[in-house]
Tab-separated table of C-alpha atoms in Angstrom:
chain	number	residue	atom	x	y	z
A	22	MET	CA	-106.256	85.848	72.221
A	23	THR	CA	-102.545	86.070	73.001
A	24	SER	CA	-100.500	89.190	72.354
A	25	ARG	CA	-98.280	87.088	70.153
A	26	GLY	CA	-101.182	86.195	67.890
A	27	VAL	CA	-102.283	89.814	67.674
A	28	GLY	CA	-98.762	90.933	66.798
A	29	ALA	CA	-98.530	88.334	64.069
A	30	ARG	CA	-101.543	89.822	62.261
A	31	ARG	CA	-101.176	93.527	63.040
A	32	GLY	CA	-99.392	95.609	60.437
A	33	LEU	CA	-95.930	96.893	61.263
A	34	GLY	CA	-96.917	100.490	60.452
A	35	ARG	CA	-95.797	103.370	58.252
A	36	ASP	CA	-92.803	104.241	60.400
A	37	PHE	CA	-91.434	100.744	59.996
A	38	GLY	CA	-92.106	101.100	56.277
A	39	LYS	CA	-89.785	104.124	56.160
A	40	LEU	CA	-87.095	102.216	58.040
A	41	TRP	CA	-87.530	99.208	55.762
A	42	THR	CA	-87.236	101.348	52.625
A	43	ALA	CA	-84.131	103.101	53.941
A	44	ALA	CA	-82.542	99.736	54.686
A	45	ALA	CA	-83.559	98.424	51.264
A	46	PHE	CA	-81.902	101.260	49.343
A	47	SER	CA	-78.827	101.050	51.536
A	48	ASN	CA	-78.625	97.345	50.809
A	49	LEU	CA	-78.966	98.079	47.097
A	50	ALA	CA	-75.860	100.248	47.255
A	51	ASP	CA	-74.069	97.710	49.469
A	52	GLY	CA	-74.920	94.827	47.160
A	53	VAL	CA	-73.711	96.534	43.999
A	54	GLY	CA	-70.435	97.403	45.698
A	55	ARG	CA	-70.103	94.002	47.351
A	56	THR	CA	-70.276	92.364	43.935
A	57	ALA	CA	-68.107	94.838	42.054
A	58	VAL	CA	-65.253	95.344	44.540
A	59	PRO	CA	-64.067	91.670	44.657
A	60	LEU	CA	-64.386	91.441	40.872
A	61	ILE	CA	-62.343	94.619	40.467
A	62	ALA	CA	-59.822	93.242	42.956
A	63	ALA	CA	-59.566	90.052	40.887
A	64	THR	CA	-58.362	92.187	37.955
A	65	LEU	CA	-55.565	93.530	40.153
A	66	THR	CA	-54.483	90.287	41.858
A	67	ARG	CA	-55.308	86.580	41.940
A	68	ASP	CA	-53.593	85.991	45.278
A	69	PRO	CA	-56.183	84.358	47.605
A	70	LEU	CA	-54.535	85.971	50.620
A	71	LEU	CA	-54.899	89.500	49.218
A	72	ILE	CA	-58.486	88.821	48.154
A	73	SER	CA	-59.276	87.558	51.657
A	74	LEU	CA	-57.599	90.631	53.148
A	75	LEU	CA	-60.070	92.800	51.230
A	76	GLY	CA	-62.952	90.980	52.919
A	77	ALA	CA	-61.217	91.011	56.285
A	78	LEU	CA	-60.753	94.777	56.345
A	79	ALA	CA	-64.499	95.255	55.994
A	80	PHE	CA	-64.832	93.779	59.513
A	81	VAL	CA	-61.873	95.550	61.138
A	82	PRO	CA	-64.020	98.615	62.023
A	83	TRP	CA	-66.237	96.368	64.163
A	84	LEU	CA	-63.175	95.503	66.233
A	85	VAL	CA	-61.830	99.022	66.717
A	86	PHE	CA	-64.996	101.087	66.266
A	87	GLY	CA	-67.796	98.772	67.408
A	88	LEU	CA	-68.080	100.172	70.937
A	89	PRO	CA	-67.616	103.850	69.940
A	90	ALA	CA	-70.287	103.332	67.275
A	91	GLY	CA	-72.631	101.971	69.935
A	92	MET	CA	-71.950	104.973	72.159
A	93	ILE	CA	-72.692	107.314	69.252
A	94	VAL	CA	-75.958	105.488	68.521
A	95	ASP	CA	-77.051	105.735	72.175
A	96	ARG	CA	-75.978	109.348	72.604
A	97	PHE	CA	-77.071	111.024	69.371
A	98	ASP	CA	-80.168	111.105	67.213
A	99	ARG	CA	-80.200	107.689	65.558
A	100	ARG	CA	-81.866	109.062	62.441
A	101	TYR	CA	-78.944	111.379	61.764
A	102	VAL	CA	-76.436	108.677	62.613
A	103	MET	CA	-77.951	106.568	59.814
A	104	ALA	CA	-77.811	109.532	57.437
A	105	VAL	CA	-74.177	110.380	58.207
A	106	ALA	CA	-73.150	106.733	57.879
A	107	ASN	CA	-74.578	106.525	54.365
A	108	ALA	CA	-73.064	109.858	53.382
A	109	LEU	CA	-69.679	108.492	54.452
A	110	ARG	CA	-70.111	105.344	52.351
A	111	GLY	CA	-71.378	107.335	49.390
A	112	LEU	CA	-68.294	109.550	49.406
A	113	ALA	CA	-66.034	106.491	49.561
A	114	ALA	CA	-67.792	104.978	46.539
A	115	VAL	CA	-67.379	108.224	44.586
A	116	GLY	CA	-63.686	108.312	45.453
A	117	LEU	CA	-63.103	104.761	44.224
A	118	ALA	CA	-65.126	105.442	41.079
A	119	LEU	CA	-62.979	108.485	40.262
A	120	LEU	CA	-59.772	106.537	40.797
A	121	THR	CA	-61.080	103.772	38.530
A	122	ALA	CA	-62.188	106.207	35.826
A	123	PHE	CA	-58.755	107.851	35.728
A	124	GLY	CA	-56.863	104.560	35.817
A	125	ARG	CA	-55.350	105.242	39.245
A	126	LEU	CA	-57.057	102.463	41.183
A	127	ASP	CA	-54.840	99.907	42.911
A	128	ILE	CA	-55.329	97.226	45.543
A	129	THR	CA	-54.274	99.648	48.315
A	130	ALA	CA	-57.078	102.058	47.432
A	131	LEU	CA	-59.579	99.194	47.425
A	132	LEU	CA	-58.374	98.078	50.849
A	133	MET	CA	-58.755	101.615	52.208
A	134	GLY	CA	-62.221	101.830	50.666
A	135	ALA	CA	-63.197	98.585	52.396
A	136	ILE	CA	-62.270	100.126	55.752
A	137	VAL	CA	-64.391	103.215	55.103
A	138	PHE	CA	-67.356	101.096	54.005
A	139	GLY	CA	-66.928	99.097	57.199
A	140	LEU	CA	-66.922	102.231	59.343
A	141	GLY	CA	-70.174	103.356	57.754
A	142	GLU	CA	-71.664	99.906	58.244
A	143	THR	CA	-70.903	99.866	61.974
A	144	LEU	CA	-72.900	103.071	62.386
A	145	PHE	CA	-75.777	102.311	60.010
A	146	ASP	CA	-76.387	98.703	61.080
A	147	ASN	CA	-76.068	99.503	64.773
A	148	ALA	CA	-78.512	102.411	64.444
A	149	THR	CA	-80.963	100.368	62.354
A	150	ASN	CA	-81.048	97.578	64.946
A	151	ALA	CA	-81.506	100.122	67.727
A	152	VAL	CA	-84.369	101.880	65.902
A	153	ILE	CA	-86.506	98.765	65.340
A	154	PRO	CA	-87.838	98.522	68.947
A	155	GLY	CA	-88.829	102.194	68.675
A	156	VAL	CA	-91.104	101.695	65.662
A	157	VAL	CA	-92.691	98.279	66.403
A	158	SER	CA	-94.021	96.589	69.522
A	159	ARG	CA	-92.188	93.853	71.442
A	160	ASP	CA	-94.344	91.053	70.031
A	161	GLN	CA	-93.488	92.155	66.481
A	162	LEU	CA	-89.699	92.047	66.856
A	163	ASP	CA	-89.129	88.700	65.128
A	164	ARG	CA	-91.350	89.649	62.206
A	165	ALA	CA	-89.756	93.093	61.868
A	166	ASN	CA	-86.253	91.619	61.910
A	167	GLY	CA	-87.343	89.043	59.353
A	168	ARG	CA	-88.686	91.775	57.054
A	169	ILE	CA	-85.481	93.806	57.335
A	170	GLN	CA	-83.367	90.760	56.612
A	171	ALA	CA	-85.629	89.709	53.726
A	172	ALA	CA	-85.144	93.147	52.175
A	173	GLN	CA	-81.408	92.881	52.599
A	174	ILE	CA	-81.240	89.449	51.021
A	175	THR	CA	-83.676	90.209	48.205
A	176	ILE	CA	-81.994	93.451	47.209
A	177	ASP	CA	-78.452	92.174	47.662
A	178	ASN	CA	-78.881	88.906	45.822
A	179	PHE	CA	-81.696	89.340	43.311
A	180	VAL	CA	-81.301	92.981	42.338
A	181	ALA	CA	-77.935	94.413	43.329
A	182	THR	CA	-75.570	91.540	42.607
A	183	PRO	CA	-76.826	90.703	39.093
A	184	ILE	CA	-76.859	94.421	38.292
A	185	GLY	CA	-73.405	94.803	39.806
A	186	GLY	CA	-72.028	91.986	37.667
A	187	LEU	CA	-73.550	93.400	34.492
A	188	LEU	CA	-72.406	96.945	35.271
A	189	TYR	CA	-68.915	95.599	35.917
A	190	ALA	CA	-68.961	93.969	32.493
A	191	VAL	CA	-69.817	97.342	30.907
A	192	ALA	CA	-67.262	99.440	32.793
A	193	LEU	CA	-65.225	98.947	35.976
A	194	ALA	CA	-66.316	102.235	37.544
A	195	LEU	CA	-70.031	101.993	36.681
A	196	PRO	CA	-71.161	99.865	39.669
A	197	LEU	CA	-69.324	102.225	42.004
A	198	TRP	CA	-71.213	105.239	40.601
A	199	VAL	CA	-74.530	103.396	40.916
A	200	GLY	CA	-73.693	102.340	44.464
A	201	ALA	CA	-72.869	105.919	45.434
A	202	ALA	CA	-76.240	107.092	44.088
A	203	GLY	CA	-78.021	104.330	46.011
A	204	TYR	CA	-76.872	105.762	49.345
A	205	LEU	CA	-78.734	109.038	48.758
A	206	VAL	CA	-82.316	107.811	49.301
A	207	PRO	CA	-81.686	106.315	52.790
A	208	ILE	CA	-80.216	109.639	53.907
A	209	VAL	CA	-83.558	111.356	53.237
A	210	LEU	CA	-85.710	108.532	54.626
A	211	ALA	CA	-83.675	108.262	57.815
A	212	VAL	CA	-84.340	111.869	58.841
A	213	LEU	CA	-88.066	111.368	58.127
A	214	LEU	CA	-88.366	108.672	60.798
A	215	PRO	CA	-90.425	109.651	63.872
A	216	VAL	CA	-88.930	111.184	66.986
A	217	ALA	CA	-89.522	107.857	68.769
A	218	ALA	CA	-86.790	106.387	66.585
A	219	ALA	CA	-84.299	109.105	67.497
A	220	ARG	CA	-83.467	107.934	70.995
A	221	SER	CA	-83.561	104.819	73.086
A	222	THR	CA	-86.791	103.833	74.774
A	223	GLY	CA	-87.156	104.130	78.526
A	224	VAL	CA	-87.138	106.882	81.104
A	225	PRO	CA	-84.813	109.772	80.251
A	226	PRO	CA	-81.886	110.057	82.650
A	227	ALA	CA	-82.892	113.586	83.672
A	228	ALA	CA	-86.327	112.375	84.722
A	229	SER	CA	-84.975	109.461	86.717
A	230	GLY	CA	-82.362	111.538	88.513
A	231	ARG	CA	-79.581	109.175	87.414
A	232	ALA	CA	-76.621	109.793	85.146
A	233	ALA	CA	-76.815	108.566	81.556
A	234	PRO	CA	-75.587	104.962	81.123
A	235	SER	CA	-71.924	104.640	80.222
A	236	ALA	CA	-69.898	102.113	78.243
A	237	ARG	CA	-68.932	100.609	81.600
A	238	ASP	CA	-72.609	100.004	82.367
A	239	ALA	CA	-72.976	98.151	79.076
A	240	VAL	CA	-69.913	96.008	79.769
A	241	ILE	CA	-71.200	95.171	83.255
A	242	PHE	CA	-74.656	94.304	81.910
A	243	LEU	CA	-73.236	91.956	79.293
A	244	TRP	CA	-70.787	90.334	81.692
A	245	ARG	CA	-73.437	89.695	84.344
A	246	HIS	CA	-75.969	88.327	81.868
A	247	ARG	CA	-74.707	84.753	81.765
A	248	TYR	CA	-76.963	83.644	78.927
A	249	LEU	CA	-76.174	86.578	76.654
A	250	ARG	CA	-72.467	86.294	77.446
A	251	ALA	CA	-72.455	82.618	76.479
A	252	MET	CA	-74.427	83.311	73.314
A	253	VAL	CA	-71.889	85.939	72.280
A	254	ALA	CA	-69.076	83.398	72.681
A	255	PHE	CA	-70.989	80.817	70.649
A	256	THR	CA	-71.808	83.349	67.935
A	257	ALA	CA	-68.161	84.380	67.740
A	258	VAL	CA	-67.136	80.788	67.028
A	259	ILE	CA	-69.830	80.199	64.407
A	260	GLY	CA	-69.335	83.570	62.722
A	261	SER	CA	-65.580	83.109	62.581
A	262	ALA	CA	-66.032	79.693	60.969
A	263	LEU	CA	-68.318	81.222	58.318
A	264	SER	CA	-65.852	84.056	57.647
A	265	PHE	CA	-63.078	81.480	57.342
A	266	ALA	CA	-65.110	79.522	54.798
A	267	GLN	CA	-66.204	82.507	52.723
A	268	ALA	CA	-62.807	84.236	52.599
A	269	VAL	CA	-62.319	83.692	48.862
A	270	THR	CA	-65.823	82.864	47.663
A	271	VAL	CA	-65.245	84.859	44.484
A	272	LEU	CA	-62.180	82.742	43.592
A	273	TYR	CA	-63.997	79.533	44.528
A	274	PHE	CA	-66.618	80.233	41.869
A	275	LEU	CA	-64.342	81.900	39.305
A	276	GLU	CA	-61.577	79.286	39.385
A	277	GLU	CA	-62.903	76.132	41.039
A	278	GLN	CA	-66.341	76.257	39.359
A	279	SER	CA	-65.263	78.139	36.166
A	280	VAL	CA	-67.857	80.931	36.469
A	281	GLN	CA	-67.355	83.964	34.216
A	282	PRO	CA	-66.961	87.279	36.093
A	283	ALA	CA	-70.030	88.856	34.435
A	284	ALA	CA	-72.128	85.902	35.629
A	285	PHE	CA	-70.919	86.005	39.228
A	286	GLY	CA	-73.844	88.203	40.246
A	287	PHE	CA	-76.281	85.609	38.950
A	288	VAL	CA	-74.509	82.914	40.965
A	289	THR	CA	-74.952	84.935	44.148
A	290	ALA	CA	-78.568	85.540	43.152
A	291	GLY	CA	-79.091	81.794	43.002
A	292	ILE	CA	-77.530	81.445	46.426
A	293	GLY	CA	-79.799	84.235	47.617
A	294	VAL	CA	-82.836	82.040	47.020
A	295	GLY	CA	-81.870	80.081	50.105
A	296	ALA	CA	-81.115	83.169	52.163
A	297	LEU	CA	-84.416	84.801	51.213
A	298	ALA	CA	-86.358	81.653	52.059
A	299	GLY	CA	-84.641	81.526	55.431
A	300	SER	CA	-85.532	85.113	56.294
A	301	LEU	CA	-89.178	84.532	55.344
A	302	ILE	CA	-89.705	81.280	57.225
A	303	ALA	CA	-87.708	82.207	60.342
A	304	SER	CA	-90.502	84.081	62.124
A	305	PRO	CA	-93.155	81.375	61.517
A	306	LEU	CA	-90.664	78.752	62.694
A	307	VAL	CA	-90.009	80.734	65.876
A	308	ARG	CA	-93.748	81.076	66.550
A	309	ARG	CA	-94.214	77.338	66.190
A	310	PHE	CA	-91.080	75.875	67.770
A	311	GLY	CA	-89.516	78.685	69.819
A	312	ARG	CA	-86.262	80.529	69.331
A	313	GLY	CA	-83.983	77.943	70.945
A	314	PRO	CA	-84.919	74.942	68.769
A	315	VAL	CA	-84.888	77.107	65.645
A	316	MET	CA	-81.378	78.402	66.374
A	317	LEU	CA	-80.142	74.874	67.060
A	318	GLY	CA	-81.630	73.487	63.860
A	319	ALA	CA	-80.338	76.387	61.786
A	320	ASN	CA	-76.755	75.759	62.842
A	321	LEU	CA	-76.970	72.030	62.154
A	322	VAL	CA	-78.282	72.774	58.657
A	323	CYS	CA	-75.511	75.340	58.230
A	324	ALA	CA	-72.864	72.705	58.957
A	325	GLY	CA	-74.418	70.409	56.352
A	326	GLY	CA	-74.487	73.137	53.712
A	327	LEU	CA	-70.834	73.994	54.301
A	328	GLY	CA	-69.833	70.371	53.993
A	329	LEU	CA	-71.743	69.923	50.738
A	330	THR	CA	-70.138	73.062	49.298
A	331	ALA	CA	-66.698	71.601	50.010
A	332	VAL	CA	-67.413	68.553	47.816
A	333	ALA	CA	-69.731	70.107	45.191
A	334	PRO	CA	-68.719	68.705	41.769
A	335	GLY	CA	-70.126	71.545	39.640
A	336	VAL	CA	-71.458	75.075	39.709
A	337	TRP	CA	-75.127	74.099	40.111
A	338	SER	CA	-74.474	71.794	43.058
A	339	ALA	CA	-72.146	74.420	44.553
A	340	MET	CA	-74.866	77.062	44.269
A	341	ALA	CA	-77.431	74.720	45.847
A	342	SER	CA	-75.241	73.723	48.789
A	343	TYR	CA	-74.121	77.304	49.336
A	344	ALA	CA	-77.801	78.289	49.323
A	345	VAL	CA	-78.478	75.717	52.060
A	346	PHE	CA	-76.076	77.278	54.522
A	347	ALA	CA	-77.201	80.758	53.450
A	348	LEU	CA	-80.759	79.695	54.349
A	349	ALA	CA	-79.549	78.484	57.738
A	350	VAL	CA	-77.659	81.697	58.507
A	351	ALA	CA	-80.710	83.779	57.562
A	352	ILE	CA	-82.920	81.727	59.881
A	353	TRP	CA	-80.447	82.135	62.745
A	354	ASN	CA	-80.147	85.909	62.323
A	355	VAL	CA	-83.848	86.593	62.959
A	356	PRO	CA	-84.256	85.099	66.477
A	357	TRP	CA	-80.733	86.113	67.467
A	358	GLY	CA	-81.460	89.737	66.578
A	359	ALA	CA	-84.919	89.717	68.177
A	360	LEU	CA	-83.830	88.226	71.492
A	361	ARG	CA	-81.093	90.850	71.872
A	362	GLN	CA	-83.628	93.604	71.272
A	363	GLN	CA	-85.900	91.961	73.838
A	364	ILE	CA	-83.510	91.390	76.726
A	365	VAL	CA	-81.134	94.372	76.398
A	366	PRO	CA	-82.492	97.626	77.934
A	367	GLY	CA	-83.174	100.282	75.325
A	368	VAL	CA	-80.908	102.865	76.969
A	369	LEU	CA	-77.980	100.440	76.689
A	370	PHE	CA	-78.806	98.780	73.398
A	371	GLY	CA	-76.412	100.656	71.129
A	372	ARG	CA	-73.463	100.160	73.471
A	373	VAL	CA	-74.230	96.505	74.185
A	374	LEU	CA	-74.706	95.748	70.482
A	375	GLY	CA	-71.442	97.548	69.751
A	376	ILE	CA	-69.635	95.392	72.309
A	377	ILE	CA	-71.243	92.219	70.957
A	378	ARG	CA	-70.271	93.100	67.383
A	379	MET	CA	-66.759	94.033	68.547
A	380	LEU	CA	-66.314	90.672	70.282
A	381	THR	CA	-67.817	88.641	67.439
A	382	TRP	CA	-67.335	90.506	64.156
A	383	GLY	CA	-63.997	91.770	65.447
A	384	LEU	CA	-62.682	88.207	65.100
A	385	PHE	CA	-63.870	87.884	61.508
A	386	PRO	CA	-60.850	89.643	59.940
A	387	ILE	CA	-58.490	87.126	61.533
A	388	ALA	CA	-60.674	84.210	60.452
A	389	THR	CA	-60.993	85.602	56.935
A	390	VAL	CA	-57.242	86.017	56.478
A	391	LEU	CA	-56.672	82.502	57.823
A	392	GLY	CA	-59.246	81.234	55.336
A	393	GLY	CA	-57.407	82.989	52.515
A	394	TRP	CA	-54.129	81.447	53.642
A	395	VAL	CA	-55.635	77.945	53.769
A	396	SER	CA	-57.215	78.565	50.351
A	397	ARG	CA	-53.732	78.732	48.873
A	398	ILE	CA	-53.625	74.984	49.490
A	399	ASP	CA	-57.123	74.242	48.168
A	400	LEU	CA	-60.081	76.564	47.561
A	401	ARG	CA	-62.466	73.908	48.924
A	402	LEU	CA	-60.610	73.221	52.168
A	403	PRO	CA	-61.971	76.199	54.190
A	404	PHE	CA	-65.551	74.993	53.649
A	405	ALA	CA	-64.709	71.505	54.959
A	406	ILE	CA	-62.933	72.854	58.040
A	407	ALA	CA	-65.742	75.312	58.774
A	408	ALA	CA	-68.361	72.555	58.492
A	409	ALA	CA	-66.582	70.526	61.171
A	410	VAL	CA	-66.194	73.533	63.494
A	411	VAL	CA	-69.863	74.563	63.187
A	412	LEU	CA	-71.077	71.005	63.801
A	413	VAL	CA	-68.950	70.440	66.898
A	414	ALA	CA	-69.693	73.872	68.354
A	415	THR	CA	-73.446	73.495	67.810
A	416	LEU	CA	-73.624	70.076	69.445
A	417	ALA	CA	-71.643	71.401	72.419
A	418	ALA	CA	-73.926	74.445	72.712
A	419	ALA	CA	-77.227	72.559	72.364
A	420	PRO	CA	-78.137	72.935	76.088
A	421	LEU	CA	-77.445	76.669	75.895
A	422	LEU	CA	-79.605	77.124	72.800
A	423	ILE	CA	-82.557	75.084	74.086
A	424	SER	CA	-82.804	75.258	77.865
A	425	GLY	CA	-80.621	78.356	78.230
A	426	THR	CA	-82.799	80.432	75.922
A	427	ARG	CA	-85.923	79.271	77.741
A	428	LYS	CA	-84.522	79.991	81.207
A	429	ALA	CA	-83.404	83.468	80.104
A	430	GLY	CA	-87.012	84.292	79.182
A	431	ALA	CA	-85.999	84.867	75.559
A	432	ASP	CA	-87.512	81.783	73.924
A	433	LEU	CA	-90.810	83.366	72.891
A	434	PRO	CA	-91.199	86.863	71.419
A	435	GLY	CA	-94.021	87.768	73.760
A	436	ARG	CA	-92.158	86.927	76.955
A	437	ALA	CA	-90.131	89.685	78.596
A	438	GLN	CA	-86.862	89.370	80.401
A	439	GLY	CA	-87.126	90.190	84.061
């Protein structure tokens, strides 16, 4: 019996359950805020460029803080990093709620809040990704990543966003208060994770007689790893195209598809059906076809979904086509996350992930603002342009995704990188 088959049937364990629950509650708070903040912004301005700027600023911390966040995750207890990150986001939500309650909220405060939420996200997401290899075995990485992503999608789209829309309809500040409360539970659960989750795996520097790895070591590792370096470039292109397309999603549905603000959460819940399905089927697809073919197919489907969204005649067809590319993105995220955890040494993981996010997510603010600018011409145009970019980039990268992944020893979850 192969180790892969054993891993597919063996439970992920109680420690992973704690991590999963912490991520779930954090995503609940994120989802409520992610729904409410654009809706609140739409009451302050209808300028697509300003709305896109709100989304762009959420990614700016990955550009300026991605590497420092990775260094913090590698250097300090990852459990407490997760706790501090959620405390930071909780305080930001309380601040925005107070401003809203006293009628002092403006677009500037929302933009500043988006930056703070982004700072917390760089720490929490980086730490969560780094903790996973410490609580599950190597052959369980794809399944563990799929479970984490399924929780994120389920909570964000089927619980948080409908609730966020309804709470927004009751009172502007209410979803912000609920979001702030949602960050409390992950703080407790994070510190209850085992000691194995606190630090990177591998031999401690003191025992090996070598100095602790530095940011320079992480940069050198990434630069010399030709496959990973190429994948980062490809991911940057695809991610930027998606950010460009989704810059003013809220206006696309509110104005182009005539959705009422209180119902926006239900629209995103419908879209979430596709994303949830993608996160659930990704691991079985990887076991059957391998990571490379799955990543290739996911990006081709993504291009099709973007194109259909650009020409969708009504809200139901728009939801369905949007759900298609959400499904594709969810499928891609599982093997992409697992192969990084597999081939990057544990002692460098936080720093390398920080660099990767800095180089990829750091471009998203620029792409998002450009998408908002293009949306001034037509709210559908960014989806059409993004569809073309994703299709061309995927076809060009097909050898990298198929043969490159196999040659790098990252095609199957049970195969280690030498």
